[in-house]
Amino acid sequence: MTQIHSATLKVIQGGRITIPTEVRELENIQEGDFVKVTIEKVTRERKNKNENKDPD
């Protein structure tokens, strides 16, 4: 039986994501293996860079 794992991942340069180590080990996923991915974009508010600074 196929097990389904869920994780929220950050997309890095070049559109890459990293499968968490725990999942890779559980499923014995090795470099060169193919995996099926279902994408659901997660939206979040981005903080303004100046938001955490104290006013002068």
XYZ file of C-alpha atoms in Angstrom:
56
model
C 0.000 0.000 0.000
C 1.270 3.480 -0.884
C 1.631 5.836 2.049
C 0.857 9.526 1.549
C 3.012 12.132 3.303
C 2.248 15.817 3.604
C 4.641 18.679 4.325
C 4.830 22.396 3.665
C 8.005 23.077 1.709
C 9.780 26.264 0.672
C 10.641 26.693 -3.008
C 14.267 27.749 -3.427
C 16.347 29.005 -6.353
C 15.580 27.266 -9.600
C 12.157 26.081 -8.370
C 13.681 23.361 -6.190
C 12.141 21.813 -3.098
C 13.642 19.342 -0.632
C 11.817 16.206 0.471
C 12.202 16.006 4.264
C 14.805 13.478 5.456
C 12.194 11.586 7.487
C 10.062 10.990 4.384
C 13.066 10.036 2.223
C 14.163 7.494 4.827
C 10.666 6.070 5.396
C 10.131 5.599 1.666
C 13.751 4.733 0.822
C 13.843 7.542 -1.773
C 17.237 7.751 -3.453
C 18.802 10.183 -5.921
C 17.442 9.412 -9.392
C 14.125 8.001 -8.102
C 10.880 9.400 -9.472
C 8.162 10.625 -7.110
C 4.644 11.861 -7.753
C 3.992 15.396 -6.460
C 0.681 17.180 -5.962
C 0.998 20.965 -5.677
C -1.158 23.243 -3.538
C 0.104 26.800 -3.139
C 0.075 28.015 0.461
C -0.344 31.758 0.808
C 0.949 33.740 3.749
C 1.417 37.381 4.564
C 4.933 38.644 4.009
C 6.297 41.056 6.577
C 7.553 44.424 5.453
C 11.339 44.553 6.001
C 10.916 47.708 8.120
C 8.014 46.328 10.160
C 10.173 45.037 13.039
C 12.358 48.149 13.315
C 11.796 50.655 16.121
C 10.603 54.069 14.968
C 13.123 56.906 15.380
